CSV table of C-alpha atoms in Angstrom, one decimal:
chain,number,residue,atom,x,y,z
A,1,MET,CA,25.3,-4.1,18.3
A,2,GLY,CA,22.2,-5.5,17.4
A,3,GLN,CA,19.4,-3.0,17.9
A,4,TYR,CA,19.7,-1.7,13.9
A,5,ARG,CA,20.7,-2.5,10.7
A,6,LEU,CA,22.1,-0.5,8.4
A,7,LEU,CA,24.3,-0.9,4.4
A,8,VAL,CA,25.3,2.2,2.4
A,9,ILE,CA,26.3,1.7,-1.3
A,10,CYS,CA,27.4,4.6,-2.5
A,11,LYS,CA,27.8,4.7,-6.3
A,12,ASP,CA,24.6,6.7,-7.4
A,13,GLY,CA,24.1,8.5,-4.0
A,14,GLU,CA,21.2,6.3,-3.5
A,15,MET,CA,20.8,5.4,0.6
A,16,TRP,CA,20.3,2.0,1.2
A,17,VAL,CA,18.1,0.3,4.5
A,18,ILE,CA,18.7,2.3,8.2
A,19,ALA,CA,16.1,-0.5,10.4
A,20,VAL,CA,15.9,-0.3,14.9
A,21,ILE,CA,14.4,-3.2,15.5
A,22,PRO,CA,11.5,-2.0,17.7
A,23,GLU,CA,12.1,-2.6,20.9
A,24,TYR,CA,15.3,0.6,20.1
A,25,GLU,CA,12.8,3.1,17.9
A,26,LYS,CA,11.9,6.5,19.3
A,27,ILE,CA,14.7,6.6,21.4
A,28,GLY,CA,16.4,9.0,18.5
A,29,ILE,CA,19.2,5.9,17.1
A,30,GLY,CA,17.7,5.9,13.3
A,31,ALA,CA,17.8,9.9,13.7
A,32,LYS,CA,21.2,9.5,14.7
A,33,LEU,CA,22.3,6.8,12.0
A,34,LEU,CA,20.7,8.8,9.1
A,35,ASN,CA,22.4,11.7,10.6
A,36,ARG,CA,25.8,9.9,9.9
A,37,VAL,CA,24.9,8.3,6.8
A,38,GLU,CA,23.7,12.2,5.1
A,39,ASP,CA,27.2,13.7,6.7
A,40,TRP,CA,29.3,10.7,5.4
A,41,LEU,CA,27.8,11.1,1.8
A,42,TRP,CA,28.0,15.0,1.7
A,43,ALA,CA,31.7,14.3,2.6
A,44,GLU,CA,31.8,12.2,-0.4
A,45,GLY,CA,30.8,15.3,-3.2
A,46,TRP,CA,27.3,14.4,-3.4
A,47,ASP,CA,24.2,17.3,-4.4
A,48,LYS,CA,21.7,14.8,-3.6
A,49,ILE,CA,20.4,11.4,-2.0
A,50,TRP,CA,18.0,9.9,-2.6
A,51,LEU,CA,16.1,6.3,-0.9
A,52,THR,CA,13.5,4.8,-2.1
A,53,THR,CA,10.6,3.5,1.0
A,54,ASP,CA,7.2,1.6,0.5
A,55,VAL,CA,4.2,3.6,-1.8
A,56,ASN,CA,2.0,3.9,1.5
A,57,THR,CA,2.6,7.0,3.7
A,58,MET,CA,0.7,5.9,6.3
A,59,LEU,CA,4.2,3.2,6.9
A,60,ARG,CA,6.6,4.4,10.1
A,61,ALA,CA,9.1,5.1,7.1
A,62,TYR,CA,7.5,7.9,5.7
A,63,GLY,CA,6.9,9.5,8.7
A,64,PHE,CA,10.8,9.1,9.8
A,65,TYR,CA,12.1,11.1,6.1
A,66,LYS,CA,10.1,13.7,5.8
A,67,LYS,CA,10.6,14.7,9.7
A,68,GLN,CA,14.1,14.4,9.1
A,69,GLY,CA,13.6,16.4,5.6
A,70,TRP,CA,13.7,13.9,2.4
A,71,GLY,CA,11.3,15.4,0.3
A,72,ASP,CA,8.7,13.0,-1.6
A,73,LYS,CA,10.2,12.9,-5.7
A,74,GLY,CA,6.8,10.9,-5.6
A,75,VAL,CA,5.4,6.9,-7.1
A,76,ILE,CA,7.3,5.2,-10.0
A,77,GLY,CA,6.8,2.1,-11.5
A,78,GLY,CA,5.2,0.9,-8.2
A,79,ILE,CA,8.0,2.2,-5.9
A,80,ARG,CA,8.0,5.9,-3.6
A,81,TYR,CA,11.3,8.0,-4.2
A,82,MET,CA,12.5,10.3,-1.1
A,83,ILE,CA,15.5,13.3,-2.2
A,84,LYS,CA,17.4,15.7,0.6
A,85,MET,CA,19.7,17.6,-1.5
A,86,ASN,CA,23.1,18.9,0.7
A,87,PRO,CA,22.3,22.0,3.1
A,88,ASN,CA,25.7,22.4,2.4
A,89,ASN,CA,26.1,23.1,-0.9
A,90,THR,CA,25.3,26.2,-1.6
A,91,ILE,CA,25.9,26.4,-6.0
A,92,GLU,CA,23.6,23.7,-7.5
A,93,GLY,CA,25.0,21.2,-9.8
A,94,THR,CA,28.8,21.4,-8.4
A,95,GLY,CA,28.8,17.5,-7.2
A,96,LYS,CA,28.5,13.9,-8.4
A,97,ASN,CA,25.1,14.0,-9.5
A,98,SER,CA,23.6,17.3,-10.7
A,99,GLY,CA,20.6,15.7,-12.9
A,100,ASP,CA,18.0,13.4,-11.7
A,101,PHE,CA,18.9,10.3,-9.7
């Protein structure tokens, strides 16, 4: 307990907050948490999931999400949006969210 924080909102496929305290970074906890959240959201039927992060691509979070296969959709209204498509869904538009975010 206490090594990480996790909050997931599933009303529209948005993932909120995966944070690992500094002493526990770079040992795979963040990637494991992210994979569990992604798997859960895919199982809930989402075609794509999304998150927001800082606009600064030099921060750790941006590189972490890119390494985990998230795509950068750009900055809208001062917020960077990232998206990931369901790798298990071979027919686009069959899940809960077939439109934009």
